[in-house]
Coordinates of C-alpha atoms and ligand atoms in Angstrom, one line a residue:
X722 CA -0.3 0.2 0.2
X723 CA 1.0 3.5 -0.7
X724 CA 0.4 6.7 0.9
X725 CA 1.2 10.6 0.4
X726 CA 2.2 12.6 3.4
X727 CA -1.0 13.6 3.9
X728 CA -2.0 10.1 4.4
X729 CA -2.5 8.0 7.3
X730 CA -0.1 5.7 8.4
X731 CA -1.3 1.6 7.5
X732 CA 1.2 -1.3 6.9
X733 CA 0.7 -5.0 6.2
X734 CA 1.7 -6.4 9.5
X735 CA -0.9 -4.5 11.7
X736 CA -1.6 -1.1 12.3
X737 CA 0.7 1.3 14.0
X738 CA 1.5 1.1 17.6
X739 CA 0.3 -2.4 17.5
X740 CA 1.1 -5.0 20.1
X741 CA 4.0 -7.5 19.8
X742 CA 3.1 -10.9 18.8
X743 CA 2.7 -14.1 21.2
X744 CA 5.6 -15.8 22.1
X745 CA 5.2 -18.3 20.0
X746 CA 4.8 -16.7 16.6
X747 CA 8.0 -16.4 14.3
X748 CA 9.7 -13.4 14.3
X749 CA 8.2 -10.4 12.3
X750 CA 11.0 -8.8 9.8
X751 CA 10.9 -5.5 8.2
X752 CA 13.1 -4.7 6.0
X753 CA 13.7 -1.0 4.8
X754 CA 15.5 1.4 2.1
X755 CA 14.8 4.9 1.5
X756 CA 15.1 5.9 -2.0
X757 CA 16.3 8.9 -4.0
X758 CA 16.6 8.2 -8.4
X759 CA 16.1 4.5 -7.8
X760 CA 14.1 4.0 -10.8
X761 CA 16.1 1.6 -12.0
X762 CA 16.9 -0.9 -9.0
X763 CA 13.9 -0.8 -6.7
X764 CA 12.0 -3.5 -8.7
X765 CA 15.0 -5.9 -8.5
X766 CA 15.9 -5.2 -5.2
X767 CA 12.4 -5.9 -3.6
X768 CA 12.5 -9.0 -5.6
X769 CA 15.0 -10.4 -4.4
X770 CA 14.9 -9.6 -0.9
X771 CA 10.9 -11.6 -1.2
X772 CA 13.2 -14.2 -2.9
X773 CA 14.8 -14.8 0.6
X774 CA 12.0 -15.1 2.6
X775 CA 8.6 -14.1 1.4
X776 CA 7.2 -13.5 5.0
X777 CA 9.4 -10.5 5.6
X778 CA 7.6 -7.2 4.9
X779 CA 8.9 -4.3 3.3
X780 CA 9.0 -0.1 3.9
X781 CA 10.4 2.3 1.9
X782 CA 10.4 5.5 1.6
X783 CA 11.2 7.9 -1.5
X784 CA 12.0 11.1 -1.2
X785 CA 9.9 12.6 -4.4
X786 CA 11.9 11.2 -6.7
X787 CA 12.4 13.3 -10.2
X788 CA 12.7 9.9 -11.9
X789 CA 9.7 8.5 -11.2
X790 CA 11.0 6.0 -8.6
X791 CA 7.2 7.1 -6.7
X792 CA 5.5 5.8 -10.2
X793 CA 7.8 2.3 -9.9
X794 CA 6.6 2.4 -6.9
X795 CA 3.1 3.3 -6.7
X796 CA 3.0 -0.2 -9.6
X797 CA 5.0 -2.1 -7.4
X798 CA 2.8 -2.1 -4.4
X799 CA -0.5 -3.4 -6.3
X800 CA 1.2 -6.6 -7.1
X801 CA 3.2 -6.8 -3.5
X802 CA 1.0 -7.1 -0.4
X803 CA 3.5 -7.0 2.1
X804 CA 5.6 -3.9 0.3
X805 CA 4.2 -0.6 2.3
X806 CA 5.7 2.8 0.4
X807 CA 5.5 6.2 2.1
X808 CA 6.1 8.9 -0.2
X809 CA 7.3 12.2 1.4
X810 CA 6.7 15.6 -0.4
X811 CA 10.6 16.7 -1.3
X812 CA 14.0 15.2 -0.2
X813 CA 14.4 15.1 3.5
X814 CA 16.9 13.6 3.8
X815 CA 18.0 9.4 4.3
X816 CA 19.2 10.7 8.4
X817 CA 15.1 11.0 8.7
X818 CA 13.9 8.4 6.3
X819 CA 15.7 5.7 8.5
X820 CA 14.4 7.6 11.9
X821 CA 11.1 7.3 10.1
X822 CA 11.8 3.1 10.0
X823 CA 12.7 3.6 13.3
X824 CA 9.7 4.6 14.4
X825 CA 7.7 2.5 12.4
X826 CA 9.4 -0.6 13.4
X827 CA 8.5 0.3 16.9
X828 CA 5.1 0.9 16.7
X829 CA 4.1 -2.0 14.3
X830 CA 5.3 -4.0 16.4
X831 CA 8.2 -5.8 14.4
X832 CA 10.5 -7.8 16.5
X833 CA 13.3 -7.0 14.0
X834 CA 14.3 -4.0 11.6
X835 CA 16.6 -4.6 8.7
X836 CA 18.1 -1.2 6.9
X837 CA 19.9 -1.6 3.3
X838 CA 20.9 0.7 0.3
X839 CA 18.2 0.8 -2.5
X840 CA 21.2 0.8 -5.5
X841 CA 21.6 -2.7 -4.9
X842 CA 25.0 -2.6 -3.7
X843 CA 23.7 -4.7 -0.4
X844 CA 22.7 -7.8 -1.7
X845 CA 19.6 -9.2 -0.2
X846 CA 21.7 -12.3 -0.1
X847 CA 23.1 -11.9 3.1
X848 CA 20.0 -11.2 5.3
X849 CA 19.4 -14.3 6.7
X850 CA 23.2 -14.4 8.3
X851 CA 22.6 -11.1 9.5
X852 CA 19.4 -12.4 11.1
X853 CA 21.3 -15.4 12.6
X854 CA 24.1 -12.9 14.3
X855 CA 20.7 -11.1 15.4
X856 CA 19.9 -13.8 18.0
X857 CA 23.4 -13.1 19.8
X858 CA 23.2 -9.5 19.5
X859 CA 21.1 -6.3 19.6
X860 CA 22.4 -4.7 16.4
X861 CA 24.3 -6.2 13.8
X862 CA 26.2 -4.4 10.7
X863 CA 27.5 -5.9 7.2
X864 CA 30.9 -4.9 6.9
X865 CA 33.4 -4.1 4.5
X866 CA 36.7 -4.1 6.6
X867 CA 36.2 -7.3 8.6
X868 CA 37.9 -10.5 7.6
X869 CA 36.5 -12.1 4.7
X870 CA 34.4 -9.1 4.0
X871 CA 34.7 -7.3 0.4
X872 CA 34.7 -4.0 -1.1
X873 CA 34.2 -2.5 -5.1
X874 CA 35.4 1.0 -3.8
X875 CA 38.6 1.6 -5.8
X876 CA 41.0 4.7 -5.5
X877 CA 40.1 7.6 -3.8
X878 CA 37.2 6.1 -2.8
X879 CA 38.4 3.5 -0.5
X880 CA 41.3 5.5 0.9
X881 CA 38.3 7.9 2.5
X882 CA 36.4 5.0 3.4
X883 CA 38.8 3.0 5.3
X884 CA 40.6 6.2 6.9
X885 CA 36.9 7.4 8.0
X886 CA 36.2 4.0 9.8
X887 CA 39.6 3.1 10.7
X888 CA 39.3 6.9 12.6
X889 CA 35.5 5.6 14.7
X890 CA 37.0 2.7 15.5
X891 CA 40.1 4.5 17.2
X892 CA 38.8 7.4 18.6
X893 CA 34.8 6.1 19.4
X894 CA 36.6 3.0 21.6
X895 CA 33.4 1.2 19.7
X896 CA 35.0 -2.3 18.6
X897 CA 33.8 -2.5 15.0
X898 CA 35.6 -2.1 12.1
X899 CA 32.5 -0.7 10.2
X900 CA 30.6 2.2 11.1
X901 CA 29.2 4.0 7.8
X902 CA 27.4 1.1 6.3
X903 CA 24.0 0.9 6.0
X904 CA 23.2 -2.6 5.9
X905 CA 22.1 -3.1 9.6
X906 CA 20.0 -5.5 11.1
X907 CA 17.8 -4.2 14.7
X908 CA 16.7 -5.9 18.0
X909 CA 13.5 -3.5 18.0
X910 CA 13.0 -4.8 21.9
X911 CA 16.2 -2.9 22.3
X912 CA 16.0 -0.3 20.0
X913 CA 13.5 1.2 22.3
X914 CA 16.3 1.8 24.3
X915 CA 17.9 4.3 22.4
X916 CA 16.6 8.2 22.2
X917 CA 16.8 8.6 18.3
X918 CA 15.8 12.0 18.8
X919 CA 18.9 12.7 19.8
X920 CA 20.6 11.7 16.7
X921 CA 20.7 15.4 14.9
X922 CA 22.8 14.4 11.2
X923 CA 20.4 14.5 8.3
X924 CA 22.3 13.1 5.7
X925 CA 25.3 10.0 5.6
X926 CA 27.0 11.1 9.1
X927 CA 23.4 9.8 10.3
X928 CA 25.1 6.2 10.2
X929 CA 27.9 7.3 12.6
X930 CA 25.6 9.1 14.8
X931 CA 23.2 6.5 15.3
X932 CA 26.0 3.6 15.8
X933 CA 27.7 5.4 18.5
X934 CA 24.0 6.1 20.1
X935 CA 23.5 2.6 19.9
X936 CA 26.5 2.3 21.4
X937 CA 26.2 4.6 24.5
X938 CA 22.8 2.9 24.8
X939 CA 24.1 0.1 25.9
X940 CA 23.1 -2.3 23.4
X941 CA 25.6 -5.4 22.3
X942 CA 27.3 -4.8 18.6
X943 CA 28.4 -7.3 15.8
X944 CA 29.7 -6.6 12.4
X945 CA 29.4 -10.0 10.1
X946 CA 31.6 -9.8 6.3
X947 CA 29.8 -8.2 3.4
X948 CA 30.8 -7.8 -0.3
X949 CA 29.5 -4.4 -0.9
X950 CA 28.9 -3.7 -4.3
X951 CA 29.1 -0.9 -6.6
X952 CA 25.7 0.5 -7.7
X953 CA 24.0 -1.6 -10.4
X954 CA 22.4 1.5 -12.3
X955 CA 22.1 5.2 -11.5
X956 CA 24.7 7.9 -10.0
X957 CA 25.9 7.6 -6.2
X958 CA 24.8 10.7 -4.3
X959 CA 27.2 10.5 -1.5
X960 CA 28.2 14.5 -1.8
X961 CA 31.9 16.0 -2.5
X962 CA 32.1 17.4 1.0
X963 CA 30.1 14.6 2.3
X964 CA 33.6 13.8 3.9
X965 CA 33.7 17.0 6.0
X966 CA 30.5 16.6 7.0
X967 CA 31.6 13.4 8.4
X968 CA 34.8 14.0 10.0
X969 CA 33.0 17.2 11.9
X970 CA 30.5 14.8 12.9
X971 CA 33.3 12.6 14.3
X972 CA 35.1 14.8 16.2
X973 CA 31.2 16.4 17.6
X974 CA 31.5 12.4 19.4
X975 CA 34.3 12.3 20.2
X976 CA 33.9 15.3 22.8
X977 CA 30.7 14.1 23.6
X978 CA 32.5 10.6 24.7
X979 CA 35.3 13.1 26.7
X980 CA 32.6 15.3 28.1
X981 CA 28.9 13.8 28.8
X982 CA 28.6 11.2 31.4
X983 CA 25.4 9.1 31.0
X984 CA 23.8 7.7 27.7
X985 CA 21.6 8.2 24.9
X986 CA 18.9 5.8 26.6
X987 CA 15.5 6.7 26.1
X988 CA 12.2 5.6 25.0
X989 CA 12.5 6.7 21.1
X990 CA 10.1 9.4 19.5
X991 CA 6.1 10.9 21.0
X992 CA 3.4 8.4 21.3
X993 CA 1.1 10.8 21.7
X994 CA 1.6 13.8 19.0
X995 CA 1.1 14.0 15.4
X996 CA 2.1 16.3 12.8
X997 CA 0.4 19.9 12.7
X998 CA 0.7 20.7 9.0
X999 CA 0.3 16.7 7.5
X1000 CA -1.5 14.8 10.3
X1001 CA 1.5 11.8 10.0
X1002 CA 2.0 10.5 13.0
X1003 CA 6.1 9.7 12.8
X1004 CA 6.7 12.7 14.5
X1005 CA 9.9 12.9 17.2
X1006 CA 11.5 15.8 19.9
X1007 CA 13.4 18.1 17.3
X1008 CA 16.9 16.8 18.7
X1009 CA 16.4 18.0 22.3
X1010 CA 15.8 21.3 21.7
X1011 CA 12.9 23.7 24.1
X1012 CA 10.7 25.5 22.2
X1013 CA 11.2 29.1 22.5
X1014 CA 8.7 30.1 25.0
X1015 CA 10.5 28.1 27.1
X1016 CA 13.4 30.1 26.6
X1017 CA 12.5 33.2 26.9
X1018 CA 9.8 33.4 29.8
X1019 CA 10.4 34.4 33.1
X1020 CA 9.7 32.0 36.0
X1021 CA 6.8 33.4 36.7
X1022 CA 5.1 33.2 33.8
X1023 CA 2.2 31.5 33.3
X1024 CA 3.7 27.7 33.4
X1025 CA 1.2 26.0 30.7
X1026 CA 3.2 28.6 28.2
X1027 CA 6.4 26.9 29.1
X1028 CA 5.2 23.1 28.6
X1029 CA 5.3 23.7 24.7
X1030 CA 7.8 21.3 22.7
X1031 CA 8.8 21.2 19.1
X1032 CA 8.0 18.4 17.3
X1033 CA 10.1 17.6 14.0
X1034 CA 7.7 15.8 11.2
X1035 CA 9.7 13.1 9.7
X1036 CA 6.5 12.4 6.7
X1037 CA 6.9 16.0 5.8
X1038 CA 9.6 17.7 7.6
X1039 CA 7.5 20.5 9.1
X1040 CA 7.9 21.7 12.5
X1041 CA 4.9 21.8 15.5
X1042 CA 4.6 23.5 18.8
X1043 CA 2.9 20.8 21.5
X1044 CA 1.7 20.8 24.8
Ligands
ZN1775 ZN1 4.0 16.2 8.7

């Protein structure tokens, strides 16, 4: 089923807010990807995921791709009853799409969330291996830099990627070799302990920052080797300046690690609010920010005016003020 930004949530595995399945039921798995100009890859990806296990549900968030990916998805959703498509009105970024998927997995009562790229660089055939490893851990990442792994990256891209991941391992004290890959599996019960509203990165830095938040929240992490293939069709969308944002983000996280105690633990998302603009339930607190009313009001003012919060919509990008 397909939905536009103004529509309510609807998913094949159960309505938002549905409870967890009975203990004897098979684990419910949601496979997520975000698309922007993936018209030539997305049908093959869906077909290959369904070939691995027909019981997997799929969620695809499209950021109004100019190449018509949204139209391809609308045709696909008619044939694929386990596919949910969310059309966002504009390019809102990879980070917010992944946060939306995390909220969706939590609220719809899934046991497992798997995220992957839509360009076929992540072979769906690794899904069983990821899920097997997830039986022993809260979080598993498909790694390009652990023994037995391969990557099709060469030259400058390989050097930058290796340096970024080596730096993250050295500076963040997390015993993984891969931090920036989007091929991941989350145990949803453990994901509830991560406050995703504190993850601020909207672009590719989201993957580094979210892994840091996961580790700080006490989730056990593991990696499995994968062969990272170069995209089959279309062009890479990683901006040239992304390496700079990534390094800036890494330095910020190093500072957080050095100076801030505590964890990122907290229940994810607001369960009782919706977007004032599009009525979507996919809203989170705005990066821990406080509404201007709260910052500027002196203590003697009406307390009701002070108890307002800014929420950000992951569906349309609007900010709302809620009590
Ligand atoms: Zn909205």
